Coordinates of C-alpha atoms and ligand atoms in Angstrom, one line a residue:
X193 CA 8.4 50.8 116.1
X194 CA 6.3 51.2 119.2
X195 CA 2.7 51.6 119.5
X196 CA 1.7 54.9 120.8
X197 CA -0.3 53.4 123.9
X198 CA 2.7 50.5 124.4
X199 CA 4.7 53.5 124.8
X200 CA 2.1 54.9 126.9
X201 CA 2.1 51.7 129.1
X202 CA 6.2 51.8 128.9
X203 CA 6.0 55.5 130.6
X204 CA 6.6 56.1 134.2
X205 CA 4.6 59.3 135.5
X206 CA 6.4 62.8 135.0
X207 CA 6.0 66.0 136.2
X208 CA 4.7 68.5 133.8
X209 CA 3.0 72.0 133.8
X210 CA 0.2 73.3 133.1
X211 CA 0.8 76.7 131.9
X212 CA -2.4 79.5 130.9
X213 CA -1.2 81.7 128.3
X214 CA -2.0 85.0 127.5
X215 CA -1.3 85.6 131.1
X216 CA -0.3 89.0 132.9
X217 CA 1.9 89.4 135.8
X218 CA 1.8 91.8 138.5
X219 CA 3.7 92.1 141.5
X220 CA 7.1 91.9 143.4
X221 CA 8.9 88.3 142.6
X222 CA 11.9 87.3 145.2
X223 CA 14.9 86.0 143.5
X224 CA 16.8 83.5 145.5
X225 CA 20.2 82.6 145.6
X226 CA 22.7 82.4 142.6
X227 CA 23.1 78.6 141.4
X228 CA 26.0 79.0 139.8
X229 CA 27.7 80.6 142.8
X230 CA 26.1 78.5 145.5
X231 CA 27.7 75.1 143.7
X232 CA 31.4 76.6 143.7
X233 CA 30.7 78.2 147.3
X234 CA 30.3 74.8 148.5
X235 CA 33.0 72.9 147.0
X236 CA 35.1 75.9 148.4
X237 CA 34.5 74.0 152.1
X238 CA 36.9 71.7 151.4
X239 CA 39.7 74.2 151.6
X240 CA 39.3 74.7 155.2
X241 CA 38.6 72.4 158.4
X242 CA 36.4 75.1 159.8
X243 CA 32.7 75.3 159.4
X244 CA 31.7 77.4 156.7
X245 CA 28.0 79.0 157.0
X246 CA 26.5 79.7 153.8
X247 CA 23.1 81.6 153.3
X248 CA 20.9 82.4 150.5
X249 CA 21.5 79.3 149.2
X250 CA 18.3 78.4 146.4
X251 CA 16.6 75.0 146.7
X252 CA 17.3 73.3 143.9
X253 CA 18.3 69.3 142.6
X254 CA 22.1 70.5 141.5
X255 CA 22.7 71.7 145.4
X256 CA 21.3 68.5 147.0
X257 CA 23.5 66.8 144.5
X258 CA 26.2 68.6 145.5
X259 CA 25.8 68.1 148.6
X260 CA 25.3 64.3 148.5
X261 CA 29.2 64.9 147.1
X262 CA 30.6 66.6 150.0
X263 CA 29.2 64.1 151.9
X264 CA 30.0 60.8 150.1
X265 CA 34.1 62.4 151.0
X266 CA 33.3 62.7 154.3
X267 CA 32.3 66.1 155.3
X268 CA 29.4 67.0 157.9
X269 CA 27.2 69.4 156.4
X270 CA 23.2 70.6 158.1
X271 CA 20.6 72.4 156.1
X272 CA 18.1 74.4 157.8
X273 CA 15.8 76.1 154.9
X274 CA 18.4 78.5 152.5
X275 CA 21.0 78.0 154.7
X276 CA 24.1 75.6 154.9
X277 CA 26.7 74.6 157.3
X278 CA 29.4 72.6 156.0
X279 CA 32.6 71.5 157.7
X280 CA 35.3 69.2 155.8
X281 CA 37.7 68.3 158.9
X282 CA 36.5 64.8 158.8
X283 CA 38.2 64.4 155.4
X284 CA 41.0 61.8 156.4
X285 CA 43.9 59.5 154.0
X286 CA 46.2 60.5 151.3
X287 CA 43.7 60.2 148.5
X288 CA 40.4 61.2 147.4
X289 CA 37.9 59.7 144.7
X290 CA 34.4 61.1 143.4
X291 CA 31.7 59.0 142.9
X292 CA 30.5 58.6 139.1
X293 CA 27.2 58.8 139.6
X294 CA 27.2 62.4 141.6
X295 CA 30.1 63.6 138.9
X296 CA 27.7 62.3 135.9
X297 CA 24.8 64.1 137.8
X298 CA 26.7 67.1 138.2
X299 CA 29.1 68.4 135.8
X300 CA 29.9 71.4 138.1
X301 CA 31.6 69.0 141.2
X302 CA 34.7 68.7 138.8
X303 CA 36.0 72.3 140.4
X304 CA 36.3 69.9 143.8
X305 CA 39.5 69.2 142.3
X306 CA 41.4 72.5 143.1
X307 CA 40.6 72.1 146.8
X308 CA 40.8 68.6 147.1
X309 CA 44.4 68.5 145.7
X310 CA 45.2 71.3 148.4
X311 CA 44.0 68.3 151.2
X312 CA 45.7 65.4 149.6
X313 CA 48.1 64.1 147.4
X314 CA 45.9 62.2 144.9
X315 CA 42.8 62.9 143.6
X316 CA 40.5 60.5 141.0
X317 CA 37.4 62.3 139.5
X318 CA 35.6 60.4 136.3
X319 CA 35.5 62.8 133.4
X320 CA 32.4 64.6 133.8
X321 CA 31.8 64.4 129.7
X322 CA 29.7 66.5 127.4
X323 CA 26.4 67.4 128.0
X324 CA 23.3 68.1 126.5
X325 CA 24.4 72.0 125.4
X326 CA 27.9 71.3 124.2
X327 CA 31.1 68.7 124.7
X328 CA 32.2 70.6 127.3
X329 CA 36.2 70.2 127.5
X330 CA 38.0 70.3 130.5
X331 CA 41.5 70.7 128.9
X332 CA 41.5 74.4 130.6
X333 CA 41.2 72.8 133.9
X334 CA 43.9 69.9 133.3
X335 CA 46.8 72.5 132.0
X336 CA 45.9 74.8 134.6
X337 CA 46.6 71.8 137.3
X338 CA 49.8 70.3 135.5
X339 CA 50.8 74.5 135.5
X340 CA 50.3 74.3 139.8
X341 CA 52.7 71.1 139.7
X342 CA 49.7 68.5 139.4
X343 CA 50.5 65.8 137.6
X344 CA 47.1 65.0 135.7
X345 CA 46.6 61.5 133.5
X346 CA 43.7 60.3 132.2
X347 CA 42.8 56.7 132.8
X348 CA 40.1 54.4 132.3
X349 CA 37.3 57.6 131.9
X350 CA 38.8 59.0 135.2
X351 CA 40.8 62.3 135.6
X352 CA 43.8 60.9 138.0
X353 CA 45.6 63.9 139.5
X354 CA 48.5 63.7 141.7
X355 CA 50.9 66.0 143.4
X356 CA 54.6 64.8 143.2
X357 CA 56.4 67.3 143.2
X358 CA 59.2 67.2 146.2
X359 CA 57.4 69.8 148.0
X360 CA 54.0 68.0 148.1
X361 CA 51.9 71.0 147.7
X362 CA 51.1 73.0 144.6
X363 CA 53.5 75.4 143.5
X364 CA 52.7 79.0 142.2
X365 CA 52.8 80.0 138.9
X366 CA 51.6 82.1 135.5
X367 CA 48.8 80.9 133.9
X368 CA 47.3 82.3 130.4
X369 CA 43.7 80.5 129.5
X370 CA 43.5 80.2 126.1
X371 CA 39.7 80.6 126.3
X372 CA 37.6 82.2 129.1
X373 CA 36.2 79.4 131.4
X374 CA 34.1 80.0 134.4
X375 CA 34.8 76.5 135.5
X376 CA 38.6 76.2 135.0
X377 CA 39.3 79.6 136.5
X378 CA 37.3 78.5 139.9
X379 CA 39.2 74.9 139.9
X380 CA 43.0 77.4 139.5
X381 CA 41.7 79.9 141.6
X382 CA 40.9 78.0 144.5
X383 CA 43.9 75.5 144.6
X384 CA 46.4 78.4 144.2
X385 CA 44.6 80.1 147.5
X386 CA 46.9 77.5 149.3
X387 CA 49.5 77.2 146.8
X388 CA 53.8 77.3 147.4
X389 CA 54.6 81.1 146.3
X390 CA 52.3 83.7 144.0
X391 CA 49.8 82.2 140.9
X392 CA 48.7 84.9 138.1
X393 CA 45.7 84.1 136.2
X394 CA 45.8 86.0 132.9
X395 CA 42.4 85.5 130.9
X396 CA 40.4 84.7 133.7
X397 CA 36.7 84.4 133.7
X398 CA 34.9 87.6 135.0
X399 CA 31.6 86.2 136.1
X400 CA 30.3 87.9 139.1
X401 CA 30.2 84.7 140.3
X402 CA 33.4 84.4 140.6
X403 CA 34.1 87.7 142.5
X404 CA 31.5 86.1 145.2
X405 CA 33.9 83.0 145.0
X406 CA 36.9 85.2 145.6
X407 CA 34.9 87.5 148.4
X408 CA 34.3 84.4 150.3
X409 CA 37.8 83.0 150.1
X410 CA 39.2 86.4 151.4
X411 CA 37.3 86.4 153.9
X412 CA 38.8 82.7 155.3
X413 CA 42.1 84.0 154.9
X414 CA 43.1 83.8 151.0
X415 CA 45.1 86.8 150.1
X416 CA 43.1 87.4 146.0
X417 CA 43.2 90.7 144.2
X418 CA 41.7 91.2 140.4
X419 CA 38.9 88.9 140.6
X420 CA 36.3 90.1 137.9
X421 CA 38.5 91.3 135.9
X422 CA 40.7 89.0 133.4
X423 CA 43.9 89.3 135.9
X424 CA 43.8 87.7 138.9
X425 CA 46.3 87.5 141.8
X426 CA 46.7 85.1 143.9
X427 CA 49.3 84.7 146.9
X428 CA 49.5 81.2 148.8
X429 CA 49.0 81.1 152.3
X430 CA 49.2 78.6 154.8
X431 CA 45.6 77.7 155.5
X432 CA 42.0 78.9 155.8
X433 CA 39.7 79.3 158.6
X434 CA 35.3 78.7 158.3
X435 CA 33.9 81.7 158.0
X436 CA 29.6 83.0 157.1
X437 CA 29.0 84.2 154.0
X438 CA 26.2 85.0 151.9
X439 CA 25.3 83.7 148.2
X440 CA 24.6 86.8 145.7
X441 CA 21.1 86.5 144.2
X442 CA 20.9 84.8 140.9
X443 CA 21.0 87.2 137.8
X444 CA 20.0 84.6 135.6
X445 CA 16.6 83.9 137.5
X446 CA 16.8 87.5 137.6
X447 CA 17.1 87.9 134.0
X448 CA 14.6 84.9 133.0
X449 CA 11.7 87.0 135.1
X450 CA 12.7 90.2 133.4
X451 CA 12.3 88.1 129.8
X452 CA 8.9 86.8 131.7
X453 CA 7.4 90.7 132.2
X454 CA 8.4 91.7 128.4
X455 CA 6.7 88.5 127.1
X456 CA 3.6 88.9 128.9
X457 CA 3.7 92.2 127.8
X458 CA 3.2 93.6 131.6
X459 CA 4.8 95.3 135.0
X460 CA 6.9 93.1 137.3
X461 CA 9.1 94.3 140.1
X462 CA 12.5 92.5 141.0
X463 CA 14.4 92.0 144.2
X464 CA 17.1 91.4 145.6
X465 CA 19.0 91.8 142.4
X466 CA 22.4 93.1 141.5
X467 CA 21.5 95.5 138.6
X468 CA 25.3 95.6 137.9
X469 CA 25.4 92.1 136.8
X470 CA 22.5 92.3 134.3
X471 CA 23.8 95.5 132.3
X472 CA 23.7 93.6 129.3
X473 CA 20.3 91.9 129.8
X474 CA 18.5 95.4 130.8
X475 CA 20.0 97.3 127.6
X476 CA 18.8 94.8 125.0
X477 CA 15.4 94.9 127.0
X478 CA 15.2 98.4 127.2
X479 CA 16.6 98.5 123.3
X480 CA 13.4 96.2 122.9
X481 CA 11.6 99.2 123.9
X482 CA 11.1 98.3 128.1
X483 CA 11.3 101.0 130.2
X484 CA 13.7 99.6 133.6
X485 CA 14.3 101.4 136.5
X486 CA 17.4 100.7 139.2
X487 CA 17.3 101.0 142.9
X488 CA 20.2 99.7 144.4
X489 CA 18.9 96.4 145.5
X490 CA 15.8 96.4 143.1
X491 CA 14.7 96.5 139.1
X492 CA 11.3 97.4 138.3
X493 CA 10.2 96.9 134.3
X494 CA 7.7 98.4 132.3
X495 CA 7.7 96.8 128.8
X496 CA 5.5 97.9 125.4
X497 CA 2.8 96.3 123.9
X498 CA 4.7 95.8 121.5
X499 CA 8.5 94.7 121.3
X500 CA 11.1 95.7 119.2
X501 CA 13.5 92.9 117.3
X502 CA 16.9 93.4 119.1
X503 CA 20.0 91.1 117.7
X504 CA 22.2 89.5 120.4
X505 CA 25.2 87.6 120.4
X506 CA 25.8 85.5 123.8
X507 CA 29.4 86.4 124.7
X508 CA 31.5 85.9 128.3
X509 CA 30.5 88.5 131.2
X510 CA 30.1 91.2 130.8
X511 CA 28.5 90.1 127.6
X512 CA 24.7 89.0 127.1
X513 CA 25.0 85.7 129.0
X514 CA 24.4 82.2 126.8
X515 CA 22.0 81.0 130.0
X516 CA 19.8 83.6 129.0
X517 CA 19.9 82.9 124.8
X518 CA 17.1 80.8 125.4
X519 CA 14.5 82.7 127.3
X520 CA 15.4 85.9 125.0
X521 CA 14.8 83.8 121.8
X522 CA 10.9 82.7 123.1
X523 CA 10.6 87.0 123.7
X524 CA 12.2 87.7 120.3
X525 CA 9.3 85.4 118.5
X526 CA 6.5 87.6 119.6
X527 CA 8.4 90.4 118.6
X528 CA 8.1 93.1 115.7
X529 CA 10.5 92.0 113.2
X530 CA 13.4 90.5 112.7
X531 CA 16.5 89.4 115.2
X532 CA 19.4 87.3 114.9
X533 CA 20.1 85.6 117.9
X534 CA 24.0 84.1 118.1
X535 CA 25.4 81.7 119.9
X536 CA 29.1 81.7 120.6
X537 CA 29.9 79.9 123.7
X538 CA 28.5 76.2 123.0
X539 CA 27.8 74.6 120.1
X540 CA 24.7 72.6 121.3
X541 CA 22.6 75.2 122.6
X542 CA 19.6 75.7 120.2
X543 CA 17.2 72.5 121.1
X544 CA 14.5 75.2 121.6
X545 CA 13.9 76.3 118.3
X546 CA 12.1 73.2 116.8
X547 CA 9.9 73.7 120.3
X548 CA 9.7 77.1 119.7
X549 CA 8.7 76.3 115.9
X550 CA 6.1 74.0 116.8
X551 CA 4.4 76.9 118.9
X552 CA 4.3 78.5 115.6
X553 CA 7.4 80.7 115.3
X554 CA 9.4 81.9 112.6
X555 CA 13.0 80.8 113.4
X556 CA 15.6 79.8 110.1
X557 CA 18.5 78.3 112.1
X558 CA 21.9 78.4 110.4
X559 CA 24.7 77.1 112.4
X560 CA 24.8 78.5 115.8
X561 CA 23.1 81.7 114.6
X562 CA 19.0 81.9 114.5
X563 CA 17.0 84.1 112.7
X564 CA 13.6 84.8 114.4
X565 CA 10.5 87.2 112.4
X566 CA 7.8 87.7 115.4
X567 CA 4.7 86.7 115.4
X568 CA 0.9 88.0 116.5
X569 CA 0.9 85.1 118.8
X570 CA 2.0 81.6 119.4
X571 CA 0.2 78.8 119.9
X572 CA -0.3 77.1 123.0
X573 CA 1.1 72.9 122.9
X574 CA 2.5 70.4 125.0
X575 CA 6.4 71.4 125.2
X576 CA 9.8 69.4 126.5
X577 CA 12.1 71.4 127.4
X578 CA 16.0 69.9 126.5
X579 CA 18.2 71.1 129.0
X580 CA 18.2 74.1 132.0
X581 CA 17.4 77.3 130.2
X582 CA 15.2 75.7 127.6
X583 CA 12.9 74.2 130.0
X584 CA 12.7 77.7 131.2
X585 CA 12.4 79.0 127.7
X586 CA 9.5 76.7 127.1
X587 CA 7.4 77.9 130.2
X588 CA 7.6 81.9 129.0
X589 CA 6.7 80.8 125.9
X590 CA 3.7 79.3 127.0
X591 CA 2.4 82.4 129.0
X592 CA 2.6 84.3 126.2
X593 CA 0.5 81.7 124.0
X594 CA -2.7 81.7 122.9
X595 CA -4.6 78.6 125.0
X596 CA -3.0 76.1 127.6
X597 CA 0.3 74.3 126.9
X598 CA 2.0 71.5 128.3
X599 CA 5.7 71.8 129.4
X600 CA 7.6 68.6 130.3
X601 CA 11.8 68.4 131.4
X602 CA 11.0 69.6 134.6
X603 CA 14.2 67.7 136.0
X604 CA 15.6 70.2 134.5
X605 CA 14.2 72.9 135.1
X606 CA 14.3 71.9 139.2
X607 CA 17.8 72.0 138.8
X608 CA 18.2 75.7 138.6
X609 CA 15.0 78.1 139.2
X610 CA 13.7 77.3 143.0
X611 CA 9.8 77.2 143.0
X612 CA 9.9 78.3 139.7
X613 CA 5.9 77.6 139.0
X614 CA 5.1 78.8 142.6
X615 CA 6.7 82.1 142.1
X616 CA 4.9 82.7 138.7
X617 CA 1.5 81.5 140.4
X618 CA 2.2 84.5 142.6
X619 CA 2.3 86.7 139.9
X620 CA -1.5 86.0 138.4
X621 CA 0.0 83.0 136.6
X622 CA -2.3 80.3 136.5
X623 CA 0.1 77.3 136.0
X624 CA -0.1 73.7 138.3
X625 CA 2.5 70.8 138.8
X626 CA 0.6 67.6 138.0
X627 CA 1.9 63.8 137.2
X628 CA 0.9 62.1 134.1
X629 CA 1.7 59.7 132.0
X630 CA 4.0 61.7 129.4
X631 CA 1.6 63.5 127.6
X632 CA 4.2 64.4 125.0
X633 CA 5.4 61.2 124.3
X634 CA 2.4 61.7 121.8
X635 CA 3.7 64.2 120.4
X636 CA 5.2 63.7 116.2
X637 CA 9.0 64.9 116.5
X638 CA 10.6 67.7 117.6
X639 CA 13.3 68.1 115.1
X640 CA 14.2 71.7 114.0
X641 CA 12.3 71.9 111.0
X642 CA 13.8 73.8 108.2
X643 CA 12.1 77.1 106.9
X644 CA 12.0 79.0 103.9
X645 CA 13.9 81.9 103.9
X646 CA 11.8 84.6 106.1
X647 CA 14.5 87.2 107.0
X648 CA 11.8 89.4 104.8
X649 CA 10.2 92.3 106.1
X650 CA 6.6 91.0 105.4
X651 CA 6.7 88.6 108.5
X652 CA 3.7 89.2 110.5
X653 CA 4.3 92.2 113.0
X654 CA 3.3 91.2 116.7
Ligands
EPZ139 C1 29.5 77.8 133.8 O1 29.7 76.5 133.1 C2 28.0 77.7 134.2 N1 27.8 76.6 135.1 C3 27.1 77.6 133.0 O2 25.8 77.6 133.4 C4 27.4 78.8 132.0 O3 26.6 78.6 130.9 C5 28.9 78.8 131.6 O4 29.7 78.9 132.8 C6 29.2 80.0 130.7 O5 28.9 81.1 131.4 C7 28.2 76.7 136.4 O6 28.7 77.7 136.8 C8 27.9 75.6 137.3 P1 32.8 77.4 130.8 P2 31.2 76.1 132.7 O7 33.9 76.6 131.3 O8 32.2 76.6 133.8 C9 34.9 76.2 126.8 C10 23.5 77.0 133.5 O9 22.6 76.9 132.7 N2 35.8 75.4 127.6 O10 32.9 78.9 131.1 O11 31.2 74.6 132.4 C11 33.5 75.5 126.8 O12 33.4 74.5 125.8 C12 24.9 76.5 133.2 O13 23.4 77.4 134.7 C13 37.0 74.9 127.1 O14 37.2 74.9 125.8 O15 31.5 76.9 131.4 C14 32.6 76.7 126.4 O16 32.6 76.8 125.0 C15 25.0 75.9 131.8 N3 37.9 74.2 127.9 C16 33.3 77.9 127.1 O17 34.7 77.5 127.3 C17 37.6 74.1 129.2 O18 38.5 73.4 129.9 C18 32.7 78.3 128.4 O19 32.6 77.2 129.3 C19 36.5 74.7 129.8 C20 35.6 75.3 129.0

């Protein structure tokens, strides 16, 4: 067992935040570029030897790791600020291979698959494995390839994928997902753009991300119809050209600031947004008692003092999105009563209870499905957050707290909300980046800690 101060010694500096509660916000925040669109966008440039111009694109860890991808198989891509010019012609040889340590970094480069397999005839990716949220299968992804023609083994930890069919392209065809994945849908939808013959994707996805996906590839020359919706067409064409295109903003940024003004209990302003793609996000919220207004391009939110217990269950778009479970459940535990908060799309995704708990909330977990009773206020501590969207969960919790918390697992939290810290600053939050010796390391355990029963109506009102 190690000393607290040997493991002190053992620590290499992290980045933490300093985080004021009880703050209020005020303002106009700027949301950037969607993360989760700007990833696919770019692994879409291997379809093509044109240069594809992307704008809008966020600053953020996943995209420079992403691009160190694209680059490590060959293709010449320039940053200057959000935007990105990326052209794959340099791509040469009959086979490609991803590098492990990008993959491991990046779960997201396995959709490089689809358009590599359009460029050559082999393809070796390592399995990208599970992750910190869920075991994240890819078997979606491999029976949609074998359905294009692909023959797809896995060997040694590597997905091997190889074309061998007479023809020497992928070949057209029906595909029914048994589940809805973002992922696998991208990885079918962009290898059948330059498929042999016609490819129907039946339970498809519907993220708006993947309509921007689908926009973009029109526009270099794919011929797609029914994207966003669970049918999509998709007829094969000879090639692609380069074309400019820019990312949509990011609804779950979006969403995370709207969670940010209800916490705080105060006014905030939002734009650009898409208020189309957070339908689901603004009724709970306004369910919750916030009053939201719509422009086309902009969301303004006036929440309560105090906030009503709404239940949600995280379900596929157009459903209340699991990247925003977390940030909801730090607003439902300063709210007035009672909400049950389920989780239906991966089964790792409640490390931010025990956090939340140790801030003082009332969460009973059971399974994948949390029970939260509000509270008059939390208290301020010093916070890790797990993964993405708990790190982010951690830092609204915080403003809402009574006194000055802590919040390590900013790696995480750099890899999807650009200048996260200096947009809230902006807002009247007073929150600082600083380097420390891991101040949490201190810190007892964070293990969910069990609760008596308190789905009771005597829970302390907020
Ligand atoms: C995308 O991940 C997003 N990531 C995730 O955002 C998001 O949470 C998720 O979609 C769901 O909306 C990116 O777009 C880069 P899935 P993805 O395939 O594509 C099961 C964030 O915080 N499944 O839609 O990996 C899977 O287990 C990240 O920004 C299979 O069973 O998610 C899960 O239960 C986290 N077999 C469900 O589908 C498969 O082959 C949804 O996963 C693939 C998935």
């Amino acid at each position: 067992m190690h000393s607290v101060s040997s493991i002190l010694k053992e620590d290499s500096l992290l980045p933490y935040l300093r985080v004021e509660g009880k703050s209020c916000l005020s303002g106009h925040v700027n949301i950037s570029g969607a993360k989760n669109s700007a990833l696919v966008l770019m692994a879409a440039s291997l379809l093509c030897k044109e240069t594809l111009v992307l704008n809008n694109i966020p600053k953020l860890t996943d995209i420079d790791v992403m691009t160190n991808i694209l680059k490590s198989l060959g293709a010449n891509i320039k940053r200057n600020k959000n935007k990105l010019q990326i052209n794959a012609s340099g791509l040469n040889g009959n086979q490609k291979e991803l590098p492990y340590e990008l993959v491991h970094a990046l779960r997201a480069s396995l959709v490089c698959i689809g358009p590599l397999l359009t460029r050559f005839e082999e393809v070796k990716i390592p399995l990208p494995g599970g992750c910190r949220i869920g075991a994240r299968p890819i078997d979606e992804h491999i029976n949609g390839l074998q359905a294009l023609g692909v023959n797809v083994r896995i060997k040694d930890e590597n997905i091997i994928a190889k074309i061998t069919n007479p023809l020497r392209k992928l070949i057209g065809t029906k595909i029914n997902f048994k589940c809805k994945s973002v992922g696998a849908t991208e990885t079918i939808l962009m290898a059948a753009t330059l498929a042999h013959g016609t490819t129907i994707i039946e339970n498809a996805a519907e993220e708006p991300e993947i309509q921007d996906l689908a926009n973009m590839l029109n526009k270099m020359g794919a011929n797609i119809k029914g994207a966003g919706s669970s049918q999509i067409n998709i007829e094969g064409v000879n090639r692609l050209h380069g074309c400019i295109h820019r990312v949509i903003p990011d609804r779950i940024e979006a969403g995370t600031f709207l969670i940010a003004s209800a916490i705080t209990r105060s006014p905030l302003t939002l734009s650009p947004v898409i208020p189309h793609h957070l339908e689901s996000v603004i009724s709970k919220l306004e369910e919750a008692g916030c009053l939201i207004e719509q422009s086309n391009e902009q969301v303004k939110i006036i929440p309560p003092q105090t906030i009503n217990s709404v239940d949600i269950t995280t379900m596929p778009y157009p459903g209340f999105p699991t990247d925003l479970q977390a940030p909801y459940m730090a607003l439902m535990a300063t709210a007035r009563g009672t909400s049950k908060i389920k989780e239906t799309i991966f089964e790792k995704r409640m490390q931010h209870v025990g956090e939340l708990q140790r801030m003082g909330s009332k969460i009973q977990l059971q399974g994948n499905t949390a029970f939260v009773s509000g509270v008059k206020s939390l208290k301020a501590t010093s916070l890790t957050g797990g993964d993405l969207r708990s790190s982010a969960a951690m830092v609204l919790a915080s403003l809402s707290a009574q006194g000055i918390s802590i919040v390590e697992g900013l790696s995480h939290l750099d890899r999807g909300y650009e200048n996260f810290e200096d947009k809230l600053s902006s807002l009247g939050v007073n929150i600082s980046r600083s380097m420390i010796k891991s101040p949490n390391r201190m810190k007892k355990n964070t293990k969910i800690l069990e609760q008596p029963n308190i789905v009771s109506s005597d829970a302390e009102v907020a």
